[in-house]
Amino acid sequence: MKPQIKGKKLLSAGIALGVLCGANLITTEHKVFAATAFTLTSTPASINLSDLTPSLIKGSIEDLVKGSSYHTFNKNKSFYSTPLSINGVKYETGIGTHSRSEIGYDLNGQYTSLTANVGVDDQVAKGHGSVQFVVKADGKILYTSPVKKSGDPAEQIKVNISETKKLKLIVLDADGSIVNDHANWANIKLHSAVNLSDLTPILVKGSIEDLVKGSAESSSYHTFNKNKSFYSTPLSINGVKYETGIGTHSQSTIRYDLNGQYTSLTADVGVDDQVARGHGSVKFVIVADGEVIYTSPVKKSGDPAEQIKINISGKHTLDLIVFDADGNIVNDHANWANAKLLP
């Protein structure tokens, strides 16, 4: 069920604004606001695993303790040093190896996911070879492939490796014989989360109704601060401080062009601690490709942060919206704390 949005009363042409600055209450009236456009920078952080140097190369699981190694591996080539190819599809990057191999990497918790196309290389006659691919993180098996033979389509995998320190890529023979078990970890990549505050919005503008209608005429009350609160202090919600995020104000919209490159958005949302406890009253709204996909409960200063994780797979346009929840925008200092995009 889609979340319901209330608060169309916010859309009056003139908004009486009270902003508490130190001990003084400054009142202004805003009639017309101009939208502000920015250039786009939005690229997920990802690397080819073949660009890294393994911390470990060993043999079969049975021989693990002994430390024996059956075969090494090739970077960006098959086991036979030919271009990586699975079921007729060629790949420029990846790792070519053999069954009963294990390749280890020290990741130090820097990455969130691993993607790859796995299968038996086309150098092996169709129907031959028989392997399984295993991804292990900090001693725990996260993924085991079905049995793959030459001529089978590549298995496209995506594995959550958040906070993983030690990664192991294991290839097992599936039939008791290692003959022709030429295994490809093709196009294998490591992805890390992106701080939303590291990206540049394509637009900063106003009210939610204008956004949903797609109106080109929209107001903007305030811009935003990167990694600081609305008052340029460290981001803080209910006593918890955050190093990264976005500080803004109610009746603001911040838009990003994601190009369909991310799967989810995570954040802690709430009113900044610069506001006296119990004051301020906001709702946080996320709109993706014109559809509302999240609406927070009403948040006031002193409330714990609302921890959110929203599916944005394939979404191109992302809007972060804050609007006042009580018809008054005084003290509505809103934090999108620790906001991250996950590839």
Coordinates of C-alpha atoms in Angstrom, one line a residue:
M1 CA 0.0 0.0 0.0
K2 CA 1.4 3.4 -1.0
P3 CA 2.0 5.8 1.9
Q4 CA -0.5 8.7 2.0
I5 CA 0.8 12.3 1.9
K6 CA -0.9 15.0 3.8
G7 CA -0.1 18.7 4.1
K8 CA -1.4 20.4 1.0
K9 CA -2.0 23.4 3.3
L10 CA 1.7 24.1 2.8
L11 CA 1.2 25.4 -0.7
S12 CA 0.0 29.0 0.0
A13 CA 1.7 31.5 -2.2
G14 CA 3.0 33.5 0.8
I15 CA 4.5 31.7 3.7
A16 CA 5.1 33.4 7.0
L17 CA 8.4 32.2 8.3
G18 CA 9.9 32.4 11.7
V19 CA 13.5 31.3 12.1
L20 CA 15.1 31.3 15.5
C21 CA 18.6 32.8 15.2
G22 CA 20.3 32.8 18.6
A23 CA 17.9 34.8 20.9
N24 CA 16.2 36.7 18.1
L25 CA 13.1 35.7 16.2
I26 CA 13.4 36.9 12.6
T27 CA 10.1 36.9 10.7
T28 CA 10.1 37.2 6.9
E29 CA 7.5 36.6 4.2
H30 CA 8.4 34.7 1.1
K31 CA 6.2 35.2 -1.9
V32 CA 8.2 33.7 -4.8
F33 CA 11.2 31.4 -4.8
A34 CA 13.5 30.5 -7.6
A35 CA 14.6 26.9 -8.3
T36 CA 18.3 26.4 -8.3
A37 CA 19.9 24.0 -10.8
F38 CA 23.3 22.2 -10.4
T39 CA 25.4 20.0 -12.6
L40 CA 25.3 16.3 -12.2
T41 CA 27.8 14.0 -10.6
S42 CA 26.6 10.5 -9.9
T43 CA 28.8 7.5 -10.3
P44 CA 28.7 4.4 -8.1
A45 CA 32.0 3.5 -6.5
S46 CA 33.1 0.1 -8.0
I47 CA 36.3 -1.6 -8.9
N48 CA 37.3 -4.6 -10.9
L49 CA 38.3 -7.4 -8.5
S50 CA 41.0 -8.4 -11.0
D51 CA 42.7 -5.0 -10.3
L52 CA 43.4 -6.1 -6.7
T53 CA 46.2 -8.4 -5.6
P54 CA 45.0 -11.5 -3.7
S55 CA 46.2 -12.1 -0.2
L56 CA 45.9 -15.8 -0.6
I57 CA 45.9 -18.4 -3.4
K58 CA 45.4 -22.0 -2.3
G59 CA 44.0 -25.3 -3.5
S60 CA 41.1 -27.6 -2.7
I61 CA 39.0 -27.3 0.4
E62 CA 40.4 -30.7 1.5
D63 CA 43.9 -29.3 1.2
L64 CA 43.2 -26.0 2.8
V65 CA 44.9 -26.7 6.1
K66 CA 47.9 -28.2 4.3
G67 CA 48.2 -25.0 2.2
S68 CA 48.7 -26.8 -1.1
S69 CA 47.7 -25.2 -4.4
Y70 CA 46.5 -26.9 -7.5
H71 CA 46.5 -23.9 -9.8
T72 CA 47.0 -20.2 -9.8
F73 CA 44.7 -17.8 -11.7
N74 CA 44.8 -15.4 -14.6
K75 CA 43.7 -11.8 -14.4
N76 CA 41.3 -10.8 -17.2
K77 CA 42.0 -14.0 -19.1
S78 CA 40.8 -17.6 -18.9
F79 CA 42.7 -20.5 -17.3
Y80 CA 44.3 -21.0 -20.8
S81 CA 45.2 -17.3 -21.1
T82 CA 42.5 -16.8 -23.8
P83 CA 39.8 -14.1 -23.6
L84 CA 37.2 -14.8 -20.9
S85 CA 34.1 -16.3 -22.6
I86 CA 31.0 -18.1 -21.2
N87 CA 28.4 -19.5 -23.6
G88 CA 29.6 -17.3 -26.4
V89 CA 29.7 -14.0 -24.3
K90 CA 33.1 -12.5 -24.0
Y91 CA 34.2 -10.4 -21.0
E92 CA 37.1 -7.9 -20.8
T93 CA 37.7 -8.3 -17.1
G94 CA 37.5 -11.0 -14.5
I95 CA 39.5 -14.0 -13.2
G96 CA 40.2 -17.3 -14.9
T97 CA 40.9 -20.2 -12.6
H98 CA 40.3 -23.9 -12.1
S99 CA 38.4 -26.1 -9.8
R100 CA 39.8 -26.7 -6.3
S101 CA 41.1 -23.2 -6.2
E102 CA 40.6 -20.6 -3.6
I103 CA 41.5 -16.9 -3.9
G104 CA 41.5 -14.6 -0.9
Y105 CA 41.3 -10.9 -0.6
D106 CA 41.6 -8.5 2.3
L107 CA 38.7 -6.0 1.9
N108 CA 38.8 -4.3 5.4
G109 CA 35.0 -3.8 5.3
Q110 CA 35.2 -1.3 2.5
Y111 CA 32.6 -2.7 0.2
T112 CA 28.9 -3.5 0.2
S113 CA 28.4 -5.9 -2.6
L114 CA 30.1 -8.2 -5.1
T115 CA 28.7 -8.9 -8.6
A116 CA 30.0 -11.3 -11.2
N117 CA 29.0 -13.6 -14.1
V118 CA 30.3 -17.1 -13.3
G119 CA 30.6 -20.2 -15.5
V120 CA 32.9 -22.6 -17.3
D121 CA 35.0 -21.1 -20.1
D122 CA 34.2 -21.7 -23.7
Q123 CA 37.7 -23.3 -24.2
V124 CA 36.1 -26.4 -22.8
A125 CA 33.9 -28.5 -25.1
K126 CA 30.2 -28.0 -24.5
G127 CA 28.8 -30.1 -21.7
H128 CA 32.2 -30.8 -20.2
G129 CA 33.6 -29.5 -17.0
S130 CA 31.5 -29.5 -13.8
V131 CA 32.1 -26.8 -11.1
Q132 CA 30.4 -24.9 -8.4
F133 CA 31.3 -21.3 -7.4
V134 CA 31.4 -20.4 -3.7
V135 CA 31.7 -16.9 -2.1
K136 CA 32.8 -16.9 1.5
A137 CA 33.1 -13.9 3.8
D138 CA 34.8 -13.9 7.1
G139 CA 34.5 -17.7 7.3
K140 CA 30.8 -17.7 6.4
I141 CA 29.5 -19.1 3.0
L142 CA 27.3 -16.4 1.4
Y143 CA 26.7 -17.9 -2.0
T144 CA 27.0 -21.3 -3.7
S145 CA 26.2 -21.6 -7.4
P146 CA 24.3 -24.4 -9.1
V147 CA 26.5 -26.9 -11.0
K148 CA 27.9 -25.2 -14.1
K149 CA 29.2 -26.8 -17.2
S150 CA 30.6 -25.5 -20.5
G151 CA 27.8 -24.2 -22.7
D152 CA 25.6 -23.2 -19.7
P153 CA 24.7 -19.5 -19.6
A154 CA 26.7 -17.5 -17.0
E155 CA 25.1 -17.3 -13.6
Q156 CA 24.7 -13.6 -12.8
I157 CA 25.3 -13.1 -9.1
K158 CA 25.1 -10.2 -6.6
V159 CA 26.2 -10.9 -3.1
N160 CA 26.0 -8.6 0.0
I161 CA 29.5 -8.3 1.5
S162 CA 28.9 -5.4 3.8
E163 CA 31.6 -5.1 6.5
T164 CA 33.4 -8.1 5.1
K165 CA 37.1 -8.1 6.0
K166 CA 38.2 -11.4 4.4
L167 CA 36.7 -12.5 1.1
K168 CA 37.3 -15.9 -0.5
L169 CA 36.4 -17.0 -4.0
I170 CA 36.2 -20.8 -4.1
V171 CA 35.7 -23.1 -7.1
L172 CA 34.8 -26.8 -6.4
D173 CA 34.6 -29.7 -8.8
A174 CA 31.0 -31.0 -8.8
D175 CA 31.5 -34.5 -10.0
G176 CA 34.7 -35.7 -8.3
S177 CA 36.9 -34.9 -11.4
I178 CA 38.8 -31.7 -12.0
V179 CA 39.3 -32.4 -15.7
N180 CA 38.2 -29.4 -17.9
D181 CA 37.0 -27.5 -14.8
H182 CA 38.1 -24.1 -16.3
A183 CA 36.2 -21.6 -14.1
N184 CA 35.6 -17.9 -14.9
W185 CA 34.7 -15.2 -12.4
A186 CA 33.8 -12.9 -15.3
N187 CA 33.2 -9.2 -14.9
I188 CA 33.6 -9.5 -11.2
K189 CA 33.4 -6.2 -9.3
L190 CA 33.3 -4.9 -5.8
H191 CA 30.9 -2.0 -5.0
S192 CA 30.9 0.4 -2.1
A193 CA 28.2 2.7 -0.8
V194 CA 28.2 6.3 -1.9
N195 CA 27.5 9.1 0.6
L196 CA 24.7 11.1 -0.9
S197 CA 26.4 14.2 0.3
D198 CA 29.2 13.5 -2.1
L199 CA 26.9 13.9 -5.1
T200 CA 25.7 17.2 -6.6
P201 CA 22.0 17.6 -6.9
I202 CA 20.6 18.5 -10.3
L203 CA 17.9 20.6 -8.7
V204 CA 16.9 22.1 -5.4
K205 CA 13.3 23.3 -5.2
G206 CA 10.1 23.5 -3.2
S207 CA 6.8 21.9 -2.3
I208 CA 5.7 18.3 -2.7
E209 CA 2.6 19.1 -4.6
D210 CA 4.5 20.9 -7.3
L211 CA 6.9 17.9 -7.5
V212 CA 4.2 15.2 -7.8
K213 CA 2.4 17.3 -10.5
G214 CA 5.7 17.8 -12.3
S215 CA 5.2 21.5 -12.3
A216 CA 8.1 23.5 -13.7
E217 CA 7.1 26.4 -11.4
S218 CA 8.1 25.4 -7.9
S219 CA 9.3 27.3 -4.9
S220 CA 12.4 26.8 -2.8
Y221 CA 12.6 27.9 0.8
H222 CA 16.2 26.9 1.6
T223 CA 19.1 25.2 0.1
F224 CA 21.0 22.5 2.0
N225 CA 24.3 21.9 3.8
K226 CA 26.5 18.9 3.1
N227 CA 27.6 17.0 6.2
K228 CA 26.3 19.8 8.4
S229 CA 23.0 20.8 9.9
F230 CA 20.8 23.7 8.6
Y231 CA 22.8 25.9 11.0
S232 CA 26.1 24.5 9.8
T233 CA 26.7 22.7 13.1
P234 CA 27.6 18.9 13.2
L235 CA 24.6 16.8 12.3
S236 CA 23.0 15.4 15.4
I237 CA 19.6 13.7 16.1
N238 CA 18.6 12.8 19.7
G239 CA 22.2 13.0 20.9
V240 CA 23.7 10.9 18.1
K241 CA 26.2 12.7 16.0
Y242 CA 26.8 11.9 12.3
E243 CA 29.8 12.7 10.1
T244 CA 28.0 12.7 6.8
G245 CA 24.5 13.6 5.6
I246 CA 22.4 16.5 4.5
G247 CA 21.1 19.3 6.7
T248 CA 18.1 21.2 5.3
H249 CA 14.7 22.7 6.3
S250 CA 11.0 21.9 5.8
Q251 CA 9.5 22.7 2.4
S252 CA 12.7 21.7 0.6
T253 CA 13.2 19.3 -2.2
I254 CA 16.6 18.0 -3.3
R255 CA 16.8 16.1 -6.6
Y256 CA 19.4 13.7 -7.9
D257 CA 19.8 11.9 -11.2
L258 CA 20.8 8.4 -10.4
N259 CA 20.7 6.9 -13.9
G260 CA 19.3 3.6 -12.5
Q261 CA 22.7 2.8 -11.0
Y262 CA 21.7 2.1 -7.4
T263 CA 19.6 -0.5 -5.5
S264 CA 18.8 1.1 -2.2
L265 CA 19.0 4.3 -0.1
T266 CA 19.7 4.2 3.6
A267 CA 19.5 7.1 6.0
D268 CA 18.7 8.2 9.6
V269 CA 16.2 11.0 9.4
G270 CA 15.0 13.4 12.1
V271 CA 15.1 17.0 13.5
D272 CA 18.5 18.4 14.4
D273 CA 19.4 18.8 18.0
Q274 CA 20.0 22.6 17.5
V275 CA 16.2 22.8 17.9
A276 CA 14.8 22.7 21.4
R277 CA 13.4 19.3 22.4
G278 CA 9.8 18.8 21.3
H279 CA 9.9 21.7 18.7
G280 CA 10.0 21.5 15.0
S281 CA 7.5 19.2 13.2
V282 CA 8.4 17.6 9.9
K283 CA 7.8 14.7 7.6
F284 CA 10.4 13.2 5.3
V285 CA 9.3 12.0 1.8
I286 CA 11.1 10.1 -0.9
V287 CA 9.9 10.2 -4.5
A288 CA 11.5 8.1 -7.2
D289 CA 10.7 8.6 -10.9
G290 CA 7.6 10.6 -9.8
E291 CA 6.2 8.0 -7.4
V292 CA 6.1 8.4 -3.6
I293 CA 8.0 5.4 -2.1
Y294 CA 8.4 6.5 1.5
T295 CA 6.8 8.9 4.0
S296 CA 8.1 9.1 7.5
P297 CA 6.1 9.6 10.7
V298 CA 6.0 13.1 12.1
K299 CA 9.4 13.8 13.6
K300 CA 10.3 16.5 16.3
S301 CA 13.5 17.4 18.0
G302 CA 14.4 14.9 20.6
D303 CA 12.7 12.0 18.7
P304 CA 15.1 9.1 17.9
A305 CA 16.2 9.1 14.3
E306 CA 14.0 7.1 11.9
Q307 CA 16.3 4.5 10.3
I308 CA 15.2 3.8 6.7
K309 CA 16.3 1.6 3.9
I310 CA 14.4 2.1 0.6
N311 CA 14.5 0.1 -2.6
I312 CA 15.4 2.3 -5.5
S313 CA 16.5 -0.3 -8.0
G314 CA 16.4 1.0 -11.5
K315 CA 15.3 4.5 -10.5
H316 CA 16.5 7.4 -12.4
T317 CA 15.3 10.4 -10.5
L318 CA 15.4 10.7 -6.7
D319 CA 13.8 13.5 -4.7
L320 CA 14.4 14.0 -1.0
I321 CA 11.5 16.1 0.3
V322 CA 10.9 17.6 3.8
F323 CA 7.6 19.4 4.5
D324 CA 6.2 20.8 7.8
A325 CA 3.7 18.6 9.5
D326 CA 1.8 21.3 11.5
G327 CA 1.4 24.2 9.2
N328 CA 4.4 26.1 10.8
I329 CA 7.9 25.9 9.5
V330 CA 9.6 27.4 12.5
N331 CA 12.5 25.2 13.8
D332 CA 11.9 22.6 11.1
H333 CA 15.7 21.8 10.8
A334 CA 15.7 18.5 9.0
N335 CA 18.6 16.0 8.8
W336 CA 19.1 13.3 6.2
A337 CA 21.9 11.8 8.3
N338 CA 24.3 9.2 7.1
A339 CA 22.4 9.1 3.8
K340 CA 24.0 6.5 1.4
L341 CA 23.3 5.0 -2.0
L342 CA 24.0 1.3 -2.3
P343 CA 24.9 -0.1 -5.7

